[in-house]
Short mmCIF file of C-alpha atoms and ligand atoms in Angstrom, two decimals:
data_model
loop_
_atom_site.label_atom_id
_atom_site.label_comp_id
_atom_site.label_asym_id
_atom_site.label_seq_id
_atom_site.Cartn_x
_atom_site.Cartn_y
_atom_site.Cartn_z
CA MET A 1341 35.36 -205.84 -95.04
CA GLN A 1342 39.02 -206.68 -95.36
CA LYS A 1343 39.66 -204.71 -92.19
CA VAL A 1344 37.04 -206.64 -90.27
CA LEU A 1345 38.80 -209.87 -91.10
CA LEU A 1346 42.02 -208.40 -89.73
CA TRP A 1347 40.29 -207.45 -86.47
CA ILE A 1348 38.74 -210.83 -85.89
CA PRO A 1349 41.77 -212.67 -84.42
CA GLN A 1350 42.38 -209.85 -81.95
CA LEU A 1351 38.70 -209.69 -81.00
CA LEU A 1352 38.59 -213.44 -80.50
CA GLY A 1353 41.62 -213.22 -78.23
CA GLY A 1354 39.70 -210.71 -76.10
CA ALA A 1355 36.61 -212.88 -76.18
CA ARG A 1356 38.69 -215.78 -74.91
CA ASN A 1357 39.70 -213.81 -71.81
CA THR A 1358 36.11 -212.74 -71.29
CA ILE A 1359 34.87 -216.33 -71.39
CA ILE A 1360 37.66 -217.71 -69.20
CA ILE A 1361 37.13 -215.12 -66.48
CA THR A 1362 33.39 -215.69 -66.53
CA ILE A 1363 33.56 -219.47 -66.40
CA ILE A 1364 36.19 -219.61 -63.67
CA SER A 1365 34.60 -216.95 -61.49
CA VAL A 1366 31.06 -218.28 -61.80
CA GLY A 1367 32.34 -221.83 -61.31
CA ILE A 1368 34.22 -221.06 -58.10
CA GLY A 1369 31.50 -218.58 -57.15
CA ILE A 1370 28.85 -221.29 -57.15
CA VAL A 1371 30.77 -223.40 -54.65
CA LEU A 1372 31.46 -220.39 -52.47
CA SER A 1373 27.87 -219.20 -52.74
CA LEU A 1374 26.51 -222.53 -51.54
CA PHE A 1375 28.38 -222.13 -48.26
CA LEU A 1376 27.39 -218.47 -48.03
CA ALA A 1377 23.73 -219.30 -48.58
CA LEU A 1378 23.67 -222.16 -46.07
CA GLY A 1379 25.70 -219.99 -43.70
CA LYS A 1380 23.29 -217.08 -43.94
CA MET A 1381 20.40 -219.45 -43.14
CA SER A 1382 22.23 -220.95 -40.17
CA LYS A 1383 20.67 -220.72 -36.72
CA HIS A 1384 24.08 -219.83 -35.28
CA LYS A 1385 24.62 -216.09 -35.33
CA LEU A 1386 28.39 -216.54 -35.43
CA ILE A 1387 27.94 -218.15 -38.85
CA SER A 1388 24.95 -216.27 -40.23
CA LYS A 1389 26.07 -212.72 -39.41
CA PRO A 1390 29.43 -212.82 -41.26
CA CYS A 1391 27.76 -214.47 -44.26
CA SER A 1392 25.03 -211.82 -44.32
CA ALA A 1393 27.62 -209.07 -44.02
CA TYR A 1394 29.65 -210.51 -46.88
CA ILE A 1395 26.62 -210.70 -49.16
CA PHE A 1396 25.48 -207.22 -48.12
CA PHE A 1397 28.89 -205.74 -48.88
CA PHE A 1398 29.42 -207.28 -52.30
CA ARG A 1399 25.88 -206.56 -53.47
CA GLY A 1400 25.84 -203.12 -51.94
CA THR A 1401 28.98 -201.64 -53.49
CA PRO A 1402 29.85 -201.19 -57.17
CA LEU A 1403 31.81 -204.01 -58.74
CA LEU A 1404 34.07 -201.38 -60.29
CA MET A 1405 35.15 -200.16 -56.85
CA GLN A 1406 35.65 -203.72 -55.67
CA ILE A 1407 37.98 -204.36 -58.59
CA TYR A 1408 39.90 -201.14 -57.97
CA PHE A 1409 40.19 -201.85 -54.31
CA ILE A 1410 41.41 -205.41 -54.71
CA TYR A 1411 43.98 -204.40 -57.31
CA TYR A 1412 45.21 -201.05 -55.96
CA GLY A 1413 43.90 -200.90 -52.38
CA LEU A 1414 44.94 -204.23 -50.89
CA PRO A 1415 48.70 -203.70 -51.53
CA GLN A 1416 48.48 -200.41 -49.65
CA ILE A 1417 46.96 -202.12 -46.61
CA ASN A 1418 49.67 -204.74 -46.60
CA PRO A 1419 52.22 -205.36 -49.35
CA ALA A 1420 51.75 -209.09 -48.79
CA LEU A 1421 48.26 -208.71 -50.24
CA THR A 1422 49.59 -207.54 -53.61
CA ILE A 1423 48.09 -209.37 -56.55
CA LYS A 1424 50.58 -209.00 -59.38
CA SER A 1425 48.60 -209.94 -62.42
CA ALA A 1426 45.57 -207.96 -63.46
CA PHE A 1427 44.06 -211.23 -64.57
CA ASN A 1428 44.19 -212.73 -61.08
CA ALA A 1429 42.90 -209.57 -59.44
CA ALA A 1430 39.98 -209.41 -61.86
CA LEU A 1431 39.30 -213.07 -61.28
CA LEU A 1432 39.27 -212.62 -57.52
CA ALA A 1433 37.01 -209.57 -57.59
CA PHE A 1434 34.63 -211.27 -59.94
CA THR A 1435 34.47 -214.51 -58.02
CA LEU A 1436 33.82 -212.80 -54.71
CA ASN A 1437 31.18 -210.58 -56.28
CA THR A 1438 29.39 -213.31 -58.23
CA ALA A 1439 29.32 -215.54 -55.16
CA ALA A 1440 27.34 -212.90 -53.27
CA TYR A 1441 24.70 -212.69 -56.00
CA LEU A 1442 24.54 -216.45 -56.49
CA ALA A 1443 24.19 -216.95 -52.72
CA GLU A 1444 20.96 -214.98 -52.76
CA ASP A 1445 19.66 -217.07 -55.66
CA ILE A 1446 20.48 -220.26 -53.80
CA ARG A 1447 18.97 -219.03 -50.57
CA ALA A 1448 15.75 -218.16 -52.37
CA GLY A 1449 15.83 -221.63 -53.94
CA VAL A 1450 16.25 -223.43 -50.62
CA GLN A 1451 13.56 -221.31 -49.01
CA SER A 1452 11.12 -222.11 -51.77
CA ILE A 1453 11.29 -225.79 -50.84
CA ASP A 1454 8.32 -227.04 -48.86
CA ALA A 1455 8.86 -227.27 -45.10
CA GLY A 1456 7.50 -230.81 -45.31
CA GLN A 1457 10.66 -231.91 -47.12
CA PHE A 1458 12.84 -230.83 -44.19
CA GLU A 1459 10.45 -232.47 -41.74
CA ALA A 1460 10.30 -235.75 -43.62
CA ALA A 1461 14.10 -235.85 -43.78
CA ARG A 1462 14.38 -235.14 -40.06
CA THR A 1463 11.79 -237.74 -39.18
CA LEU A 1464 13.81 -240.29 -41.12
CA GLY A 1465 16.80 -239.47 -38.94
CA MET A 1466 18.89 -237.64 -41.51
CA SER A 1467 21.58 -235.30 -40.21
CA TYR A 1468 21.69 -231.71 -41.44
CA TRP A 1469 24.27 -232.53 -44.12
CA GLN A 1470 22.52 -235.69 -45.23
CA MET A 1471 19.28 -233.75 -45.57
CA MET A 1472 21.04 -231.04 -47.58
CA ARG A 1473 22.98 -233.40 -49.80
CA LEU A 1474 20.26 -235.96 -50.50
CA VAL A 1475 17.07 -233.95 -50.42
CA ILE A 1476 17.38 -230.17 -50.37
CA ILE A 1477 20.31 -229.35 -52.64
CA PRO A 1478 19.21 -231.63 -55.50
CA GLN A 1479 15.82 -229.92 -55.48
CA THR A 1480 17.42 -226.50 -55.15
CA ILE A 1481 19.74 -227.06 -58.12
CA ARG A 1482 16.81 -227.54 -60.40
CA ARG A 1483 15.20 -224.33 -59.21
CA VAL A 1484 18.33 -222.21 -59.38
CA ILE A 1485 19.50 -223.18 -62.87
CA PRO A 1486 17.53 -220.32 -64.51
CA PRO A 1487 18.73 -217.59 -62.11
CA VAL A 1488 22.29 -218.94 -62.22
CA GLY A 1489 22.08 -218.84 -66.01
CA ASN A 1490 21.04 -215.20 -65.79
CA GLU A 1491 23.86 -214.45 -63.39
CA PHE A 1492 26.30 -216.03 -65.83
CA ILE A 1493 25.12 -213.91 -68.74
CA MET A 1494 25.32 -210.78 -66.59
CA ALA A 1495 28.85 -211.71 -65.50
CA LEU A 1496 29.86 -212.25 -69.11
CA LYS A 1497 29.13 -208.60 -69.84
CA ASP A 1498 30.35 -207.25 -66.51
CA VAL A 1499 33.76 -208.64 -67.36
CA SER A 1500 34.12 -205.56 -69.58
CA LEU A 1501 34.78 -203.69 -66.33
CA VAL A 1502 38.10 -205.50 -65.91
CA SER A 1503 39.54 -203.45 -68.76
CA ILE A 1504 40.04 -200.66 -66.21
CA ILE A 1505 42.87 -202.57 -64.60
CA GLY A 1506 44.42 -203.28 -67.94
CA LEU A 1507 43.17 -206.71 -68.78
CA SER A 1508 42.53 -207.34 -72.47
CA ASP A 1509 38.98 -208.60 -72.56
CA LEU A 1510 36.73 -208.27 -75.57
CA THR A 1511 35.61 -204.74 -74.72
CA LYS A 1512 39.14 -203.49 -74.12
CA VAL A 1513 40.45 -204.97 -77.38
CA THR A 1514 37.57 -203.39 -79.24
CA ARG A 1515 38.30 -199.97 -77.76
CA GLN A 1516 41.97 -200.27 -78.60
CA ILE A 1517 41.25 -201.05 -82.23
CA SER A 1518 38.66 -198.29 -82.35
CA SER A 1519 41.06 -195.61 -81.14
CA SER A 1520 44.16 -196.77 -83.00
CA GLN A 1521 42.33 -197.02 -86.32
CA ALA A 1522 39.93 -194.15 -85.71
CA THR A 1523 36.81 -196.14 -86.49
CA ALA A 1524 33.79 -197.06 -84.44
CA MET A 1525 32.82 -199.76 -86.93
CA VAL A 1526 34.76 -202.35 -84.94
CA TYR A 1527 31.94 -202.28 -82.38
CA ILE A 1528 29.72 -204.11 -84.85
CA PRO A 1529 31.71 -207.37 -85.05
CA ALA A 1530 32.48 -207.06 -81.33
CA MET A 1531 28.82 -206.91 -80.39
CA ILE A 1532 28.05 -209.78 -82.72
CA ILE A 1533 30.68 -211.84 -80.93
CA TYR A 1534 29.04 -210.95 -77.58
CA LEU A 1535 25.68 -212.03 -78.94
CA ILE A 1536 27.05 -215.31 -80.19
CA ILE A 1537 28.68 -216.07 -76.83
CA THR A 1538 25.47 -215.18 -74.99
CA ALA A 1539 23.38 -217.31 -77.33
CA VAL A 1540 25.68 -220.31 -76.93
CA PHE A 1541 25.67 -220.16 -73.15
CA THR A 1542 21.92 -219.58 -73.01
CA ALA A 1543 21.50 -222.75 -75.06
CA ILE A 1544 23.86 -224.65 -72.76
CA PHE A 1545 21.92 -223.59 -69.68
CA ARG A 1546 18.66 -224.55 -71.30
CA GLN A 1547 20.12 -227.98 -71.99
CA VAL A 1548 21.25 -228.37 -68.39
CA GLU A 1549 17.78 -227.36 -67.26
CA LYS A 1550 16.22 -230.00 -69.47
CA LYS A 1551 18.60 -232.67 -68.16
CA ASN A 1552 17.56 -231.77 -64.62
CA SER A 1553 13.85 -232.10 -65.15
CA ALA A 1554 13.69 -235.88 -65.05
CA TYR A 1555 11.10 -235.60 -62.30
CA MET B 563 5.43 -251.71 -21.43
CA SER B 564 4.17 -248.41 -22.74
CA ILE B 565 5.85 -247.17 -25.89
CA ILE B 566 4.85 -243.58 -25.40
CA ARG B 567 3.56 -241.78 -22.37
CA THR B 568 2.97 -238.08 -22.01
CA GLU B 569 2.38 -236.30 -18.74
CA ASN B 570 0.77 -232.89 -18.67
CA LEU B 571 2.17 -232.09 -22.10
CA CYS B 572 1.77 -228.40 -22.90
CA LYS B 573 2.70 -226.49 -26.02
CA ASN B 574 2.39 -222.77 -26.64
CA PHE B 575 3.04 -220.87 -29.81
CA GLY B 576 3.76 -217.48 -28.30
CA GLU B 577 0.53 -216.42 -26.65
CA LEU B 578 -1.43 -219.24 -28.21
CA HIS B 579 -1.81 -222.16 -25.81
CA VAL B 580 -2.42 -225.09 -28.11
CA LEU B 581 -1.86 -228.06 -25.79
CA LYS B 582 -2.84 -227.57 -22.17
CA GLY B 583 -1.86 -230.75 -20.41
CA VAL B 584 -2.23 -233.88 -22.51
CA ASN B 585 -1.89 -237.20 -20.67
CA LEU B 586 -1.79 -240.16 -23.00
CA THR B 587 -0.32 -243.63 -22.69
CA VAL B 588 0.15 -245.86 -25.69
CA GLU B 589 0.94 -249.50 -24.99
CA LYS B 590 2.95 -251.71 -27.27
CA GLY B 591 0.78 -253.05 -30.09
CA GLU B 592 -2.00 -250.59 -29.38
CA VAL B 593 -3.78 -248.64 -32.10
CA VAL B 594 -4.91 -245.24 -30.87
CA VAL B 595 -7.09 -243.01 -33.02
CA ILE B 596 -7.18 -239.30 -32.22
CA ILE B 597 -10.18 -237.27 -33.32
CA GLY B 598 -11.14 -233.68 -32.73
CA ALA B 599 -11.98 -230.40 -34.40
CA SER B 600 -9.52 -228.79 -36.76
CA GLY B 601 -7.12 -226.45 -35.00
CA GLY B 602 -7.46 -228.41 -31.78
CA GLY B 603 -3.78 -229.31 -31.61
CA LYS B 604 -3.79 -232.89 -32.94
CA SER B 605 -0.93 -232.27 -35.34
CA THR B 606 0.95 -230.30 -32.72
CA PHE B 607 0.63 -233.25 -30.37
CA LEU B 608 2.06 -235.75 -32.87
CA ARG B 609 4.81 -233.31 -33.84
CA SER B 610 5.73 -232.87 -30.19
CA LEU B 611 6.09 -236.62 -29.75
CA ASN B 612 8.38 -236.70 -32.75
CA ASN B 613 10.53 -233.78 -31.63
CA LEU B 614 9.43 -231.62 -34.57
CA GLU B 615 8.15 -229.20 -31.93
CA THR B 616 9.84 -228.39 -28.64
CA ILE B 617 7.35 -228.76 -25.82
CA THR B 618 6.60 -225.92 -23.45
CA ALA B 619 5.93 -228.01 -20.36
CA GLY B 620 5.33 -231.57 -19.24
CA SER B 621 7.15 -234.81 -19.98
CA ILE B 622 7.34 -237.40 -22.69
CA TYR B 623 8.49 -240.95 -21.95
CA PHE B 624 9.60 -243.27 -24.69
CA GLU B 625 9.61 -246.97 -23.79
CA ASP B 626 9.35 -245.92 -20.13
CA LYS B 627 12.50 -243.78 -20.32
CA LEU B 628 12.28 -240.04 -19.95
CA PHE B 629 12.58 -238.52 -23.41
CA VAL B 630 12.17 -234.90 -22.47
CA ARG B 631 10.86 -232.87 -19.55
CA ALA B 632 10.17 -229.16 -19.78
CA GLU B 633 8.72 -226.36 -17.73
CA ASN B 634 7.91 -222.78 -18.70
CA GLY B 635 9.34 -223.28 -22.16
CA LYS B 636 12.66 -224.56 -20.85
CA VAL B 637 13.89 -228.10 -21.32
CA LEU B 638 14.91 -229.36 -17.89
CA GLU B 639 15.88 -232.91 -18.66
CA GLU B 640 16.52 -234.75 -21.83
CA MET B 641 17.66 -238.13 -23.02
CA PRO B 642 21.36 -238.20 -23.98
CA LYS B 643 21.81 -237.19 -27.62
CA LYS B 644 22.69 -240.59 -28.97
CA GLU B 645 19.83 -242.37 -27.22
CA LYS B 646 17.47 -239.63 -28.27
CA LYS B 647 18.44 -240.08 -31.88
CA GLU B 648 17.85 -243.81 -31.63
CA ALA B 649 14.48 -243.30 -29.98
CA LEU B 650 13.43 -240.93 -32.75
CA LEU B 651 14.46 -243.49 -35.36
CA LYS B 652 11.97 -245.87 -33.79
CA MET B 653 9.15 -243.43 -34.48
CA GLY B 654 7.86 -243.35 -38.02
CA MET B 655 5.72 -240.51 -39.25
CA VAL B 656 3.31 -240.24 -42.14
CA PHE B 657 2.17 -236.77 -43.12
CA GLN B 658 -1.06 -235.46 -44.54
CA ARG B 659 0.78 -234.21 -47.62
CA PHE B 660 3.00 -237.29 -48.11
CA ASN B 661 6.25 -235.30 -48.31
CA LEU B 662 7.93 -237.79 -50.60
CA PHE B 663 11.25 -236.60 -52.01
CA PRO B 664 10.43 -235.56 -55.59
CA ASN B 665 14.07 -235.81 -56.70
CA MET B 666 14.25 -239.54 -55.94
CA THR B 667 12.54 -242.52 -57.49
CA VAL B 668 10.02 -244.40 -55.41
CA LYS B 669 12.60 -247.04 -54.53
CA ASP B 670 15.22 -244.45 -53.56
CA ASN B 671 12.67 -242.70 -51.38
CA VAL B 672 12.22 -245.95 -49.49
CA MET B 673 15.89 -246.96 -49.27
CA SER B 674 17.73 -243.67 -48.82
CA ALA B 675 17.35 -243.38 -45.05
CA PRO B 676 18.20 -247.04 -44.38
CA VAL B 677 21.34 -246.68 -46.50
CA HIS B 678 22.51 -243.26 -45.31
CA VAL B 679 21.20 -243.12 -41.77
CA LYS B 680 21.30 -246.76 -40.72
CA LYS B 681 24.26 -247.65 -42.96
CA ILE B 682 22.53 -250.78 -44.22
CA PRO B 683 24.31 -252.24 -47.28
CA LYS B 684 22.70 -251.06 -50.51
CA ALA B 685 21.77 -254.47 -51.83
CA GLN B 686 20.07 -255.42 -48.59
CA ALA B 687 18.26 -252.07 -48.34
CA GLU B 688 17.07 -252.46 -51.90
CA GLU B 689 15.72 -255.90 -51.19
CA THR B 690 13.84 -254.63 -48.14
CA ALA B 691 12.54 -251.66 -50.12
CA MET B 692 11.16 -253.95 -52.80
CA GLU B 693 9.49 -256.15 -50.19
CA LEU B 694 7.87 -253.13 -48.59
CA LEU B 695 6.73 -251.78 -51.92
CA LYS B 696 5.20 -255.16 -52.64
CA ARG B 697 3.45 -255.01 -49.29
CA VAL B 698 1.84 -251.67 -50.16
CA GLY B 699 1.08 -252.92 -53.66
CA LEU B 700 3.49 -250.70 -55.58
CA ALA B 701 6.39 -252.94 -56.58
CA ASP B 702 5.75 -252.08 -60.23
CA LYS B 703 6.25 -248.35 -59.51
CA ALA B 704 9.70 -248.73 -57.94
CA ASP B 705 11.50 -246.78 -60.68
CA GLU B 706 8.94 -244.04 -61.15
CA TYR B 707 9.26 -240.56 -59.71
CA PRO B 708 6.61 -239.61 -57.13
CA SER B 709 5.11 -236.94 -59.39
CA ARG B 710 3.92 -239.73 -61.69
CA LEU B 711 1.89 -241.34 -58.91
CA SER B 712 -1.63 -240.66 -57.65
CA GLY B 713 -2.06 -239.26 -54.15
CA GLY B 714 -3.08 -242.64 -52.77
CA GLN B 715 -0.02 -244.27 -54.31
CA GLN B 716 2.24 -241.54 -52.97
CA GLN B 717 0.88 -242.00 -49.48
CA ARG B 718 1.45 -245.74 -49.69
CA VAL B 719 5.06 -245.09 -50.71
CA ALA B 720 5.38 -242.72 -47.76
CA ILE B 721 4.18 -245.51 -45.47
CA ALA B 722 6.71 -247.92 -47.01
CA ARG B 723 9.45 -245.30 -46.59
CA SER B 724 8.61 -245.01 -42.92
CA LEU B 725 8.43 -248.77 -42.43
CA ALA B 726 11.86 -249.17 -44.01
CA MET B 727 13.37 -247.76 -40.82
CA SER B 728 11.72 -250.59 -38.83
CA PRO B 729 9.88 -248.29 -36.43
CA ASP B 730 8.36 -249.47 -33.15
CA ILE B 731 5.57 -246.97 -33.50
CA MET B 732 3.99 -245.15 -36.41
CA LEU B 733 2.40 -241.73 -36.21
CA PHE B 734 -0.17 -240.88 -38.87
CA ASP B 735 -1.34 -237.28 -39.23
CA GLU B 736 -4.55 -237.29 -41.25
CA PRO B 737 -3.00 -239.57 -43.88
CA THR B 738 -6.10 -239.65 -46.05
CA SER B 739 -7.50 -236.15 -45.77
CA ALA B 740 -5.57 -234.81 -48.77
CA LEU B 741 -6.84 -237.64 -50.96
CA ASP B 742 -9.69 -237.88 -53.41
CA PRO B 743 -12.44 -240.01 -51.83
CA GLU B 744 -11.89 -242.93 -54.18
CA LEU B 745 -8.22 -243.18 -53.12
CA VAL B 746 -8.83 -243.24 -49.37
CA GLY B 747 -9.60 -246.96 -49.22
CA GLU B 748 -6.27 -248.16 -50.60
CA VAL B 749 -4.35 -246.22 -47.94
CA LEU B 750 -6.65 -247.32 -45.12
CA ASN B 751 -6.24 -250.92 -46.22
CA VAL B 752 -2.47 -250.66 -45.88
CA MET B 753 -2.91 -249.12 -42.43
CA LYS B 754 -5.36 -251.84 -41.39
CA GLY B 755 -2.84 -254.45 -42.50
CA LEU B 756 -0.19 -252.81 -40.33
CA ALA B 757 -2.53 -252.70 -37.35
CA LYS B 758 -3.36 -256.36 -37.76
CA ASP B 759 0.34 -257.21 -37.92
CA GLY B 760 0.71 -255.69 -34.48
CA MET B 761 2.23 -252.30 -35.27
CA THR B 762 1.78 -249.71 -32.56
CA MET B 763 0.04 -246.74 -34.14
CA ILE B 764 -1.25 -243.31 -33.27
CA CYS B 765 -3.53 -242.11 -36.03
CA VAL B 766 -5.15 -238.74 -36.33
CA THR B 767 -8.03 -239.54 -38.65
CA HIS B 768 -11.73 -239.04 -38.97
CA GLU B 769 -12.29 -242.31 -40.80
CA MET B 770 -14.81 -243.86 -38.46
CA GLY B 771 -14.87 -247.21 -40.25
CA PHE B 772 -11.14 -247.52 -39.80
CA ALA B 773 -11.37 -246.56 -36.14
CA ARG B 774 -14.14 -249.04 -35.43
CA GLU B 775 -12.30 -251.83 -37.18
CA VAL B 776 -8.78 -251.50 -35.76
CA ALA B 777 -8.65 -248.94 -32.95
CA ASP B 778 -8.12 -250.18 -29.41
CA LYS B 779 -8.75 -246.72 -28.12
CA VAL B 780 -10.29 -243.55 -29.50
CA VAL B 781 -9.18 -240.26 -28.03
CA PHE B 782 -11.19 -237.09 -28.42
CA MET B 783 -9.09 -233.92 -28.24
CA GLY B 784 -10.54 -230.50 -27.62
CA GLU B 785 -9.56 -227.32 -25.85
CA GLY B 786 -5.95 -228.52 -25.86
CA LYS B 787 -6.73 -231.56 -23.75
CA ILE B 788 -7.98 -235.08 -24.01
CA LEU B 789 -11.65 -234.65 -23.20
CA GLU B 790 -12.66 -238.27 -23.63
CA GLU B 791 -11.06 -241.60 -24.35
CA GLY B 792 -12.34 -245.12 -24.64
CA ALA B 793 -13.24 -247.99 -26.95
CA PRO B 794 -14.48 -246.91 -30.40
CA ASP B 795 -18.08 -247.94 -29.75
CA GLU B 796 -18.14 -246.13 -26.47
CA ILE B 797 -16.90 -242.86 -27.96
CA PHE B 798 -18.85 -243.01 -31.20
CA ASN B 799 -22.14 -244.28 -29.78
CA HIS B 800 -22.19 -242.77 -26.33
CA PRO B 801 -20.02 -239.66 -26.24
CA LYS B 802 -20.21 -238.14 -22.77
CA THR B 803 -18.93 -234.61 -23.25
CA LYS B 804 -20.88 -231.92 -25.05
CA GLN B 805 -17.89 -231.14 -27.25
CA ALA B 806 -17.59 -234.76 -28.42
CA GLN B 807 -21.31 -235.01 -29.05
CA GLN B 808 -21.22 -231.82 -31.08
CA PHE B 809 -18.12 -232.85 -33.02
CA LEU B 810 -19.41 -236.32 -33.85
CA GLY B 811 -22.73 -234.80 -34.84
CA SER B 812 -20.94 -232.54 -37.28
CA ILE B 813 -18.91 -235.21 -39.05
CA LEU B 814 -21.29 -238.17 -39.14
N1 ADP C 1628 4.24 -223.32 -36.01
C1 ADP C 1628 3.13 -222.73 -35.53
N2 ADP C 1628 3.16 -221.43 -35.16
C2 ADP C 1628 2.05 -220.83 -34.67
N3 ADP C 1628 0.87 -221.44 -34.51
C3 ADP C 1628 0.77 -222.72 -34.86
C4 ADP C 1628 1.90 -223.43 -35.39
N4 ADP C 1628 1.50 -224.71 -35.65
C5 ADP C 1628 0.20 -224.77 -35.30
N5 ADP C 1628 -0.25 -223.59 -34.82
C6 ADP C 1628 -1.58 -223.30 -34.32
O1 ADP C 1628 -1.89 -224.25 -33.33
C7 ADP C 1628 -3.26 -224.61 -33.39
C8 ADP C 1628 -3.38 -226.13 -33.48
O2 ADP C 1628 -2.94 -226.53 -34.75
P1 ADP C 1628 -2.83 -228.06 -35.16
O3 ADP C 1628 -2.01 -228.78 -34.17
O4 ADP C 1628 -2.38 -228.09 -36.57
O5 ADP C 1628 -4.34 -228.53 -35.05
P2 ADP C 1628 -5.06 -229.78 -35.72
O6 ADP C 1628 -4.02 -230.69 -36.26
O7 ADP C 1628 -5.85 -230.38 -34.62
O8 ADP C 1628 -5.94 -229.24 -36.79
C9 ADP C 1628 -3.85 -223.86 -34.57
O9 ADP C 1628 -4.51 -222.73 -34.07
C10 ADP C 1628 -2.66 -223.49 -35.38
O10 ADP C 1628 -2.89 -222.30 -36.09
MG1 MG C 1629 -3.68 -231.30 -38.24
#
C-alpha cells in the first residue's frame, strides 16, 4: 500500500502527458478533419482526390509505423524535417492520424443530412460556405458528437504507443516502475487511472451532447 | 411582361426522359396550378426553373431575359453569374417536406437568408420576419424550434421564410401533400392570401378548391409535356384529353 502511494505522483505525471497529447491532437485534428471531410466531398477532383488519399493512407497503415516514420524516417528523407522532441513527433503523428478518422465521422454526418436542407439553403441564395456554416455544420456537429467522443477515448489509449519513441506517457511510466521494482502490481493503479480519465471524458462528452440538443 | 417562360424544356435523367418539351408562360401576377399524375415530372419542372436541376435542352427566360439555353445536355448560353444569382433570389420555393432548418428557431429560419445573403441589417430583418410570421399567423412561435411545430405550422414558416427574400414569383411543390388533412386548410389559406395580394405563383397541387378559387390557369402535365391548359372550370369540367379525363376521374 505504501508503495502504491509512492508510485502515484509518477503515474499522474504520465497521465498528464497522455491527456495533453490526446486533447491537443484531437482538438487540432477536428479542425483539420473538417477540411478533409469537406474536401473529400468536393466536386473538384483536384481537391477530393488528395483528401481521399490522405484519409486512405492514415487509416490504412498502422499508427505505430506512422509514429516511427515521422520520428525516424522524415529526418532521413531531409534533415530539415527532423523533429527533435519525441513529444512533438508523437503529437504530429497523432494529430494527422486522428484527423483521418474524424474526417470519416464528419463526412458520414454531413451525408446523413437530408438533401432538402441543401436545396432549401441554395434556394434561399446561400453560398456554399454560408450553407455549410449556418445550416449543415451546426446539424452535423450534433450528429458527430458521439463518434467524436468515441474517437477521443480511443486516442486516449492509443497514446500508449508513443512510449516507443521514448515519451513518458502513463503506459511507459507504468512499465518503468514495473521493471525497476520487479512488480506487476503497478498495473492496477495505472489501469484505475485510465478508467477514471475515460469516465471523466465520457461524462464531459455526454454533457456536450446534452447542451447541443436544444432542438 | 412574363416572369417565366420556358421553350421546349427537356430534362433527362440518364435514359429516363422526364420532360419532353414543356412550353409554359407565366405572366406577372398570374397564379398557375400544375396537376398531373405522380412521376409525371411536375417536381422536375419546378426544380429546373429554380436551377436545382440542369436542363437537358430548351430555354428558360426570366423576366423576358434568357436565363439558360441548352441542347443535348450542354448549356449553350447562360445569364452572367451575378445576374443569374439575382434572378434566382427572386424565385421563392416551398417544398413538400418544408425543409426548415432544425438548428434555428422559427425567427432565425425566416431572417437568416435576408441577413447573410442580402446583408439586410439584423434589426430590420427581424422586424420583417416578425411581420411575416404575423401574416402567416405564427408570431407567437417565433422563438420555438421547428421540431416543436405541427406540419401545417412548419409549412407556414417555410412560406414566411421564402417571402422574407421578397420574391417576384413563388414556386410551390405539393405544399400540402405531406400534411394531415385537418392541417391543409391553414396552409391553403396563407397561399390564397398571397394570390389575392398579387403574388405570381406556380403551384403543383391537387387541391381543386384552391385551384378553382385562385388559379388563373390550370396546367395538366402528362407524358413529360403540357397536355392541356386553360381556366380551372374548363380543365376540371370539360377536360379534352383522355389522360386528363382519366386523371381527374381518379382524384375527384
Ligand atoms: N434525381 C433524379 N434522378 C433520377 N430520376 C429522377 C430524379 N428525380 C426525379 N426522377 C424521376 O423523374 C420522374 C419524374 O419525377 P418528378 O418530377 O418527381 O414527378 P412528379 O413531381 O410529377 O411526381 C420520376 O420517374 C422520378 O423517378
Ligand atoms: Mg413531385
